Short mmCIF file of N, CA and C in Angstrom, two decimals:
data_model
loop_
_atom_site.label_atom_id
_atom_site.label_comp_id
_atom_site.label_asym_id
_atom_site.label_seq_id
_atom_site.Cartn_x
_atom_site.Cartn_y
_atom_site.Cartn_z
N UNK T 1 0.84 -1.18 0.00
CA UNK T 1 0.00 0.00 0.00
C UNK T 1 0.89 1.25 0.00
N UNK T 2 0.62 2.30 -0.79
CA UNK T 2 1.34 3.60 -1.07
C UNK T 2 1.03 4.44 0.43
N UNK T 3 1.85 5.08 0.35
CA UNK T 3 2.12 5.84 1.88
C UNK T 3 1.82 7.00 1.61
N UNK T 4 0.53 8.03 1.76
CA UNK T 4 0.32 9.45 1.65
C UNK T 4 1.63 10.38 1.76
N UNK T 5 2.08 11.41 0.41
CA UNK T 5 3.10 11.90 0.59
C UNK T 5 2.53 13.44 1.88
N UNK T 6 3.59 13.99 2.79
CA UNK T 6 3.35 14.47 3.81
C UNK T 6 3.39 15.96 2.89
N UNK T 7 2.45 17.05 3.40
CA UNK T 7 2.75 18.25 2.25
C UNK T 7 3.96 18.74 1.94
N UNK T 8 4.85 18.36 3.31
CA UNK T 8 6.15 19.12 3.28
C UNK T 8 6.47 18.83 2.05
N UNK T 9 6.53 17.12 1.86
CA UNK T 9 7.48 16.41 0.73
C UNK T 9 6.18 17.07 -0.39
N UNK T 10 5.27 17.40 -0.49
CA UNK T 10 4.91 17.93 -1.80
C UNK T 10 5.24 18.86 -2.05
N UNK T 11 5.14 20.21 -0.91
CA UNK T 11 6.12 21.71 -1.30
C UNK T 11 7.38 21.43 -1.88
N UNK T 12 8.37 20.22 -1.38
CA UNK T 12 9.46 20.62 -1.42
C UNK T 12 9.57 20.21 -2.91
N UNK T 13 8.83 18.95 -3.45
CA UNK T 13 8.76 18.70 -4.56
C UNK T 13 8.69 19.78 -5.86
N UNK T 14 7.74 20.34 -5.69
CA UNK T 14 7.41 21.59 -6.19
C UNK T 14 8.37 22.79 -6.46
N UNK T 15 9.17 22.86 -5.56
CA UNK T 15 10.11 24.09 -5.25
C UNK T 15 10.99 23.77 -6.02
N UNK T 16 11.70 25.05 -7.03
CA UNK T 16 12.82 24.69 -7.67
C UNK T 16 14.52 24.65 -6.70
N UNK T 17 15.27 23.81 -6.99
CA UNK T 17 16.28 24.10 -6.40
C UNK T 17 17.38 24.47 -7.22
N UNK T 18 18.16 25.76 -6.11
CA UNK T 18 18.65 26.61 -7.06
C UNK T 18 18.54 28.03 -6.51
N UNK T 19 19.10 28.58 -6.74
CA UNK T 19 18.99 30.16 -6.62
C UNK T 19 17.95 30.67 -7.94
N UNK T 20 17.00 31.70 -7.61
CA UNK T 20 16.16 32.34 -8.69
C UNK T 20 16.85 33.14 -9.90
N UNK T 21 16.43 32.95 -10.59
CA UNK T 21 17.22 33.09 -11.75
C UNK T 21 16.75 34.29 -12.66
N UNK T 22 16.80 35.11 -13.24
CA UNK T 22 16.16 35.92 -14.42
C UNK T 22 16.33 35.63 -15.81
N UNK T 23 15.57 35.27 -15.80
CA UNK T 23 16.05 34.48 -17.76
C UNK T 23 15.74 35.27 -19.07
N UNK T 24 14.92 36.40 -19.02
CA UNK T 24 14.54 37.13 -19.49
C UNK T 24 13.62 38.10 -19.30
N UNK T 25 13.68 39.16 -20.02
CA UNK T 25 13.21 40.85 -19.57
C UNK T 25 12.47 41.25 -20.97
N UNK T 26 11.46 41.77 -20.65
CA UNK T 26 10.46 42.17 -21.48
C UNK T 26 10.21 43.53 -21.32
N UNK T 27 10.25 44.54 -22.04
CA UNK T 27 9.67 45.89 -22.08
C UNK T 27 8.67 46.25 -23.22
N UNK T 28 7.51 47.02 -22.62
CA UNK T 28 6.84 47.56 -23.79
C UNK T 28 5.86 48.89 -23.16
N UNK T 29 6.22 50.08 -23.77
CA UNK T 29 5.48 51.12 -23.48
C UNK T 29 4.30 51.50 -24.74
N UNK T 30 3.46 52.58 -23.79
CA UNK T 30 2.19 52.65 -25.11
C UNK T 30 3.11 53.47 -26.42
N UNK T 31 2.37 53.32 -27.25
CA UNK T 31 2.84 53.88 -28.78
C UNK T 31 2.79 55.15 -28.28
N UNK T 32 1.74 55.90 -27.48
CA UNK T 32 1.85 57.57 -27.72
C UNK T 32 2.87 57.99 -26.74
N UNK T 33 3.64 59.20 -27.29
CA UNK T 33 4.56 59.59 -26.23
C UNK T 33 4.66 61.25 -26.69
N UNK T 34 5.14 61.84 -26.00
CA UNK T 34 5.41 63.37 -25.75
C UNK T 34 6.60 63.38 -25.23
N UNK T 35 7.41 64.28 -26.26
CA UNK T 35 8.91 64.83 -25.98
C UNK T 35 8.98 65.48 -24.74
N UNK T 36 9.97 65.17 -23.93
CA UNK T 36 9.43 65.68 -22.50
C UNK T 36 9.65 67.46 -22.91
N UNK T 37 10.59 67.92 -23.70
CA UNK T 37 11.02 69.37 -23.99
C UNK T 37 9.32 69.89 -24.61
N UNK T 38 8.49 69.27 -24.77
CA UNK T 38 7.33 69.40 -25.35
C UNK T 38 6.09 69.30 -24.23
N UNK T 39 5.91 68.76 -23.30
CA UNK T 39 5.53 68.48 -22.57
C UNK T 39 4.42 69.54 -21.92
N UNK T 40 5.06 70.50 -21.15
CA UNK T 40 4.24 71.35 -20.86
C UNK T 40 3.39 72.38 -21.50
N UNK T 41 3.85 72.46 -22.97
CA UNK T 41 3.23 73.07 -23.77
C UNK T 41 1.70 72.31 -24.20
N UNK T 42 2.51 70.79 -24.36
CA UNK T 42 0.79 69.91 -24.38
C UNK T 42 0.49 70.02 -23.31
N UNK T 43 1.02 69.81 -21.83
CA UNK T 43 0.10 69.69 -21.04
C UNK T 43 -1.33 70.85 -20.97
N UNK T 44 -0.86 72.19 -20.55
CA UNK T 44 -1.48 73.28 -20.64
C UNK T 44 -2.38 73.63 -22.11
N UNK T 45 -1.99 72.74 -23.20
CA UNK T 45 -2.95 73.18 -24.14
C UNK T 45 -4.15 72.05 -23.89
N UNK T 46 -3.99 70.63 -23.75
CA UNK T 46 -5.20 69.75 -23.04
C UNK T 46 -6.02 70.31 -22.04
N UNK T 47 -5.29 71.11 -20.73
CA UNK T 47 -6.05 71.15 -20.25
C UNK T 47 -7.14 72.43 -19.95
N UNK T 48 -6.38 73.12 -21.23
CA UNK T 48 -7.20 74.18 -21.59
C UNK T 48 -6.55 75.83 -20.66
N UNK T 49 -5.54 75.62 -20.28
CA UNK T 49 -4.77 76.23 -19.03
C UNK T 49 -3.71 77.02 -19.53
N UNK T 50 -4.13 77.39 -20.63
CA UNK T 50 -2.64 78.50 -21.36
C UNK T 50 -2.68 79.83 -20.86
N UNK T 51 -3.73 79.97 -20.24
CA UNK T 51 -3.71 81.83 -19.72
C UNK T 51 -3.15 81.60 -18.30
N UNK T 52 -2.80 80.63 -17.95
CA UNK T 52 -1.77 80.60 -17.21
C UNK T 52 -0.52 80.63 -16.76
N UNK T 53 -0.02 81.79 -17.91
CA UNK T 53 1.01 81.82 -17.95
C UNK T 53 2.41 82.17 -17.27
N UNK T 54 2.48 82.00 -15.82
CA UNK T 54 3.67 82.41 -14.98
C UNK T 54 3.60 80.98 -14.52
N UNK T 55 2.13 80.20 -14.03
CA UNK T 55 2.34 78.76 -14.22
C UNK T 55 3.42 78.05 -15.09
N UNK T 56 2.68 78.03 -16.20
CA UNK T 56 3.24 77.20 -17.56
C UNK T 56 4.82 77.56 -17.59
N UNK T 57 4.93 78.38 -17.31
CA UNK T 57 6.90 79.14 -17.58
C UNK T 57 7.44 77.88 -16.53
N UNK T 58 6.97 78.34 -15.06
CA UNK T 58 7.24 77.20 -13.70
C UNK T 58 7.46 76.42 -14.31
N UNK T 59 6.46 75.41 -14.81
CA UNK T 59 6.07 73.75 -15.88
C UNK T 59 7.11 73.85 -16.40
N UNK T 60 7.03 74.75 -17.19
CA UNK T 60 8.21 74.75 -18.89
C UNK T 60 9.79 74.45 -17.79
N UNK T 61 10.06 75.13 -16.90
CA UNK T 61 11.24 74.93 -16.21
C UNK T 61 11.62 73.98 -15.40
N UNK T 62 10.63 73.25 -14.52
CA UNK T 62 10.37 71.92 -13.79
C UNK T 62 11.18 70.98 -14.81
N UNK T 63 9.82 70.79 -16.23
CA UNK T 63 10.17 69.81 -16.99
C UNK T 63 11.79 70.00 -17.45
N UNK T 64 11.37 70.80 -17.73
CA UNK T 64 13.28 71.00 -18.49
C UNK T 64 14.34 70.55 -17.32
N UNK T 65 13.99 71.65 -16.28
CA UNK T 65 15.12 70.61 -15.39
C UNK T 65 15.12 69.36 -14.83
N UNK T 66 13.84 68.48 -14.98
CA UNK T 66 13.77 67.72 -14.63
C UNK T 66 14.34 66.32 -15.69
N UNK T 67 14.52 66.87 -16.66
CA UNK T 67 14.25 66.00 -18.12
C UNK T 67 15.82 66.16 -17.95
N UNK T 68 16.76 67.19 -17.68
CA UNK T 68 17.92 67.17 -17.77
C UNK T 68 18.69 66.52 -16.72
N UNK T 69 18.11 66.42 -15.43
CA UNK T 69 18.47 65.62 -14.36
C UNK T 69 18.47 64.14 -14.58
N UNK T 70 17.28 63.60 -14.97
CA UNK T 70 16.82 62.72 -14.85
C UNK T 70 16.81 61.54 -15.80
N UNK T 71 17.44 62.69 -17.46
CA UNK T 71 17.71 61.88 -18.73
C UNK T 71 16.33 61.52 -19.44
N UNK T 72 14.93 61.66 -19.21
CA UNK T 72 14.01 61.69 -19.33
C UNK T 72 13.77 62.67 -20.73
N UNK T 73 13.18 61.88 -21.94
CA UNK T 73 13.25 62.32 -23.17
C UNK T 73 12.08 62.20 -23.86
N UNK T 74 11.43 61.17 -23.46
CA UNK T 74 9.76 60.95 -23.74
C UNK T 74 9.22 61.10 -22.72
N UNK T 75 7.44 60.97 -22.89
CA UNK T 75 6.57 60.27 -21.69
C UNK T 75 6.08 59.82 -22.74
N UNK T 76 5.61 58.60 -22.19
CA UNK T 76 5.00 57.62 -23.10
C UNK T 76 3.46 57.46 -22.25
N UNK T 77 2.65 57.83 -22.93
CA UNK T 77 0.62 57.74 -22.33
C UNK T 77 0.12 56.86 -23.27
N UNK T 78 -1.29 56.26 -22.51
CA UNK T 78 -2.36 56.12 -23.05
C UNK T 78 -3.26 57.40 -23.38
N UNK T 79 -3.25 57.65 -22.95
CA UNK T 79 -4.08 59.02 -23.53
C UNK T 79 -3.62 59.57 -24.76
N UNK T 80 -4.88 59.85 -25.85
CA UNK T 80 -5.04 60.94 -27.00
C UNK T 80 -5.71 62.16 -26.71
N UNK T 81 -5.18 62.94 -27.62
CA UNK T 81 -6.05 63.89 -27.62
C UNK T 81 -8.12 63.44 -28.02
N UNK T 82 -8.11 62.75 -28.26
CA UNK T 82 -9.17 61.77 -28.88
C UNK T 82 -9.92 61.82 -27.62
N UNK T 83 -8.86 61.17 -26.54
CA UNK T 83 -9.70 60.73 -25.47
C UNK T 83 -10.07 61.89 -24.57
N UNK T 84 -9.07 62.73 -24.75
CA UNK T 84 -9.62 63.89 -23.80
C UNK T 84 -10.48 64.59 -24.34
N UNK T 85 -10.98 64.36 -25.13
CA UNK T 85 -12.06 65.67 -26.12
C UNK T 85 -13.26 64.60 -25.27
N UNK T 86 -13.47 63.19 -25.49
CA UNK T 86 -13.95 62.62 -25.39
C UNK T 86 -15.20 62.60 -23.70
N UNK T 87 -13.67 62.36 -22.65
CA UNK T 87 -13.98 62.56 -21.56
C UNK T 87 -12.94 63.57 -20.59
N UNK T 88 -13.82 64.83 -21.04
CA UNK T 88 -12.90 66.12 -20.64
C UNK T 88 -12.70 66.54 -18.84
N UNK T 89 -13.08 65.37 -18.30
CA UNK T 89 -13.18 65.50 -16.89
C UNK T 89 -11.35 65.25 -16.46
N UNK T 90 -10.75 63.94 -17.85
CA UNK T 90 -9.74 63.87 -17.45
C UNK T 90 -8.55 65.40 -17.28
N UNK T 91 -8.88 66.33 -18.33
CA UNK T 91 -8.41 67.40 -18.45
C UNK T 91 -8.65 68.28 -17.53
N UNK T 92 -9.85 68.35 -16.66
CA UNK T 92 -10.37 69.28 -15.35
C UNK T 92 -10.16 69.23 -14.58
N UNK T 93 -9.45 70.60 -13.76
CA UNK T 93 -8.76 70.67 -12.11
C UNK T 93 -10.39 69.89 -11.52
N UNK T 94 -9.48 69.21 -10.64
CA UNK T 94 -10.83 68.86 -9.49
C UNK T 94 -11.78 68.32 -10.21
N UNK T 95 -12.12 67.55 -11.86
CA UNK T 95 -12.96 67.18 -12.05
C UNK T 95 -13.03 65.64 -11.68
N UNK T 96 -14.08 64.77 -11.59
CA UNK T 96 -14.23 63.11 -10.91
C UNK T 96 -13.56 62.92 -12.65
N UNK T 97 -12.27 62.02 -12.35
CA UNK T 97 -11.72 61.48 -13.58
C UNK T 97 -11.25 59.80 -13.05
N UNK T 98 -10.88 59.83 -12.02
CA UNK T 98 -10.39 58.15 -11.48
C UNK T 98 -10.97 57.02 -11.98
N UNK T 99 -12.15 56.70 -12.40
CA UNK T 99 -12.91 55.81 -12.72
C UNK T 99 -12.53 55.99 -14.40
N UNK T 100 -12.44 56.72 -15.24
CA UNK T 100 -11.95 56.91 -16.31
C UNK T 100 -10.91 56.13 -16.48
N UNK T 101 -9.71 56.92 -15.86
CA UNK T 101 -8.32 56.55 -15.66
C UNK T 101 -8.15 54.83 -15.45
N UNK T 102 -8.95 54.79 -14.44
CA UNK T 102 -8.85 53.12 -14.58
C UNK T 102 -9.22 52.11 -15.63
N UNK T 103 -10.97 52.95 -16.05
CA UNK T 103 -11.13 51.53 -17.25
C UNK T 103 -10.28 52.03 -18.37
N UNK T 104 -8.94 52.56 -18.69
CA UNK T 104 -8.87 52.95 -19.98
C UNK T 104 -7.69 52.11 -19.45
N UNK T 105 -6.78 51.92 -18.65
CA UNK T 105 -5.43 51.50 -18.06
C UNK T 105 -5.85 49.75 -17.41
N UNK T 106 -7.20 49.64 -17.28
CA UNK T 106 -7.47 48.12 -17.07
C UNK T 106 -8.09 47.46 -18.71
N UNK T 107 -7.90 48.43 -19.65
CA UNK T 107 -8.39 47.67 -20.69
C UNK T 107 -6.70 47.84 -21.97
N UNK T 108 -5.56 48.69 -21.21
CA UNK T 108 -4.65 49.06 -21.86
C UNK T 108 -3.19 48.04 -21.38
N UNK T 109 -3.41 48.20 -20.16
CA UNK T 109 -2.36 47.72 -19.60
C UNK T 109 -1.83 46.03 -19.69
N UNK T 110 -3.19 45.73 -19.63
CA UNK T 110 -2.78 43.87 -20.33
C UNK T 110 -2.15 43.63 -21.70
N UNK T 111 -2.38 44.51 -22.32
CA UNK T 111 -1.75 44.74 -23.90
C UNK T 111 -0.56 44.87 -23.66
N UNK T 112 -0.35 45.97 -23.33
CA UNK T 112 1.42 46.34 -23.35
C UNK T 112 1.99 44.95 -22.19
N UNK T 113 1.48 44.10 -21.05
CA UNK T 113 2.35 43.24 -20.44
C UNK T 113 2.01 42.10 -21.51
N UNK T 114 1.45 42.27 -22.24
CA UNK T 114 1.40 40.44 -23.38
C UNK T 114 2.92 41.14 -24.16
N UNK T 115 2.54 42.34 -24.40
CA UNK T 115 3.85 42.44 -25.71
C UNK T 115 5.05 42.30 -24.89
N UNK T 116 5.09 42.96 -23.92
CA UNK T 116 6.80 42.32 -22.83
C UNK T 116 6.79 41.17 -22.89
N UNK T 117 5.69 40.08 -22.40
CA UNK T 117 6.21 38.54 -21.95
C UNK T 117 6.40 38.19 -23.58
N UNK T 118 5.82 38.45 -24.83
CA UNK T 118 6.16 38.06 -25.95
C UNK T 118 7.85 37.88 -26.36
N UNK T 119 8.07 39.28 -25.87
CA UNK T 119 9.63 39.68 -25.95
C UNK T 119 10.52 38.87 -25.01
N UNK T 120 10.09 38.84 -23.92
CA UNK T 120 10.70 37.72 -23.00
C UNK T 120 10.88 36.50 -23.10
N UNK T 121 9.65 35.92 -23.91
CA UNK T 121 9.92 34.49 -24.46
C UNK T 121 10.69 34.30 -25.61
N UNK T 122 10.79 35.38 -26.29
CA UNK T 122 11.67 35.46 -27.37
C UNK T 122 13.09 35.45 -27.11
N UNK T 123 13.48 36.23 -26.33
CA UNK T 123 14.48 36.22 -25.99
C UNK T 123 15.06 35.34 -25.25
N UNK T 124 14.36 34.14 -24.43
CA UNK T 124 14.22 33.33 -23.60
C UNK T 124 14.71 32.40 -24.23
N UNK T 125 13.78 31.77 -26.00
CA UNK T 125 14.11 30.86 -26.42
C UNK T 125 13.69 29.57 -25.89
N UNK T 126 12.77 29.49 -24.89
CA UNK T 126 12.13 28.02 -24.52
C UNK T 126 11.07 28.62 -24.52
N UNK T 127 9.85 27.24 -24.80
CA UNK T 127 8.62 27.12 -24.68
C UNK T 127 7.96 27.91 -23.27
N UNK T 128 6.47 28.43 -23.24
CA UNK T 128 5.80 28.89 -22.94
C UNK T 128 5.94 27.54 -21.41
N UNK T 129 5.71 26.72 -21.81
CA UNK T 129 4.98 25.62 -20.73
C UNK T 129 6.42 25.63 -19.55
N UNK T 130 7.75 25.87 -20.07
CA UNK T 130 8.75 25.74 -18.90
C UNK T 130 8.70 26.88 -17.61
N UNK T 131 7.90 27.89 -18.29
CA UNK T 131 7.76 29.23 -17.08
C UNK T 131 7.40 28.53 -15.90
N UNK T 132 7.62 28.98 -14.69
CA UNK T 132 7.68 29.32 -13.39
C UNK T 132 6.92 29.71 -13.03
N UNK T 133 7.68 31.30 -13.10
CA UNK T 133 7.18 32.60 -12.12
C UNK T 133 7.46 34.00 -13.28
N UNK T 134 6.31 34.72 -13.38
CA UNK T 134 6.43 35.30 -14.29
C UNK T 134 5.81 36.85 -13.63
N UNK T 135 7.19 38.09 -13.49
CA UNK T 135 6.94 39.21 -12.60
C UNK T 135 6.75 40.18 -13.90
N UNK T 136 5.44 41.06 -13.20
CA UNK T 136 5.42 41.88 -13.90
C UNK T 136 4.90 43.81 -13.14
N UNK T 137 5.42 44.35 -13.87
CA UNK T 137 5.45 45.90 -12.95
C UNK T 137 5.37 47.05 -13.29
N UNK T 138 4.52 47.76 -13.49
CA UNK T 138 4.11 49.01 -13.83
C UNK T 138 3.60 50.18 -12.85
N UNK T 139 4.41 51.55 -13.12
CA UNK T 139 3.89 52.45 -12.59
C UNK T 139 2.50 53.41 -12.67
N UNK T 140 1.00 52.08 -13.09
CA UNK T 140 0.09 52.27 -13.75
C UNK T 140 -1.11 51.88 -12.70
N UNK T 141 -2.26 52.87 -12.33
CA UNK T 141 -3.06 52.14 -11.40
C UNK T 141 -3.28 51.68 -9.83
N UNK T 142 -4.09 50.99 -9.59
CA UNK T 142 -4.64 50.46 -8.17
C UNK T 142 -4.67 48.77 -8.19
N UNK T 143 -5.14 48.40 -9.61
CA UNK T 143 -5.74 46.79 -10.11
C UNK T 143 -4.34 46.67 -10.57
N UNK T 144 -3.63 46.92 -10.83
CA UNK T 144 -2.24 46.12 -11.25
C UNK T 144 -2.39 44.84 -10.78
N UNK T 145 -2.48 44.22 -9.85
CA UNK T 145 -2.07 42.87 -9.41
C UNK T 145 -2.72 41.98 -9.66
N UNK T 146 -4.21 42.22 -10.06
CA UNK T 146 -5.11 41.52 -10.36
C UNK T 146 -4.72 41.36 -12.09
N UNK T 147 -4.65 42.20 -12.56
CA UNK T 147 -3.90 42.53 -14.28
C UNK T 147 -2.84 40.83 -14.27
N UNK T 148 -1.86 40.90 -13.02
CA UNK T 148 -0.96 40.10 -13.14
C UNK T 148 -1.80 38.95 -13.44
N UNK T 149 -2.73 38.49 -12.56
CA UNK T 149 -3.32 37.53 -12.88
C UNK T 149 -3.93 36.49 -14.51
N UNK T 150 -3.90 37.86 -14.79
CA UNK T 150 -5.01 37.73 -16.54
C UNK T 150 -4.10 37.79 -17.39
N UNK T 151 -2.56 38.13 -17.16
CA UNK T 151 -2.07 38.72 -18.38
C UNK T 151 -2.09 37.52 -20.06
N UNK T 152 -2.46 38.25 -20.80
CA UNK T 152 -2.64 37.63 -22.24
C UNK T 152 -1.69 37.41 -22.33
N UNK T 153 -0.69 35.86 -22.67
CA UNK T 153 0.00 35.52 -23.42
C UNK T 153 -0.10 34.47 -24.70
N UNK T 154 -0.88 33.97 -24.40
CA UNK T 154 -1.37 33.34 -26.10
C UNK T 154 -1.32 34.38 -27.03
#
């Protein structure tokens, strides 16, 4: 008669041995981006905020020094001008925009992590089925982690 394995011996089974490894790195940002030297000029024209002008100079100087500190040459968004015409709350001091922001970044953000793990497996060079543990991380959101869950890789 077979002897029930004890969970330990099933965790341990399970567990790779070995130190964790990184086998490959995946990047992918959205297609739209803004020159950061450009930046505040779009910002203030979206949000409709150009007669603000001792503001915008501030902006114009932030960015610049910040872009020069920091090496920072794009920003890369989901957002179009498309979308802000669309739902102009995102463009409004103090207007309710969060709920926006989210379904556009919970219906965006699984896209851009399929095209990283694509790149990762590519670069990887083994099959889909040998993965592990598969990290993924964006400075995007509240639901990120749940995102991890779903991410499209087929």
């Amino acid at each position: 008669m077979a002897s029930m394995a004890s969970v330990e011996e099933i965790r341990n089974a399970q567990r790779a041995k070995g130190p964790a490894t990184v086998l490959a790195i995946g990047t992918a940002t959205p297609e739209n981006f803004i020159h950061q030297s450009d930046y505040a000029d779009y910002y203030f024209r979206v949000t409709k905020s150009e007669h603000m002008t001792e503001l915008k100079k501030k902006f114009k100087r932030i960015c610049s020094t910040a872009g020069e500190k920091s090496m920072i040459k794009k920003r890369y968004i989901h957002l179009t001008e498309k979308m802000l015409e669309e739902h102009p709350n995102i463009g409004a001091y103090m207007a309710p925009s969060l709920n926006i922001h989210q379904e556009i970044i919970t219906a965006e953000i699984p896209k851009l992590g399929k095209e990283a793990a694509l790149k990762a497996l590519k670069e990887w060079g083994q099959p889909k089925s040998k993965i592990t543990h598969l990290v993924f991380c964006t400075t995007s959101g509240v639901e990120m982690p749940v995102l991890t869950i779903n991410l499209p890789i087929s």
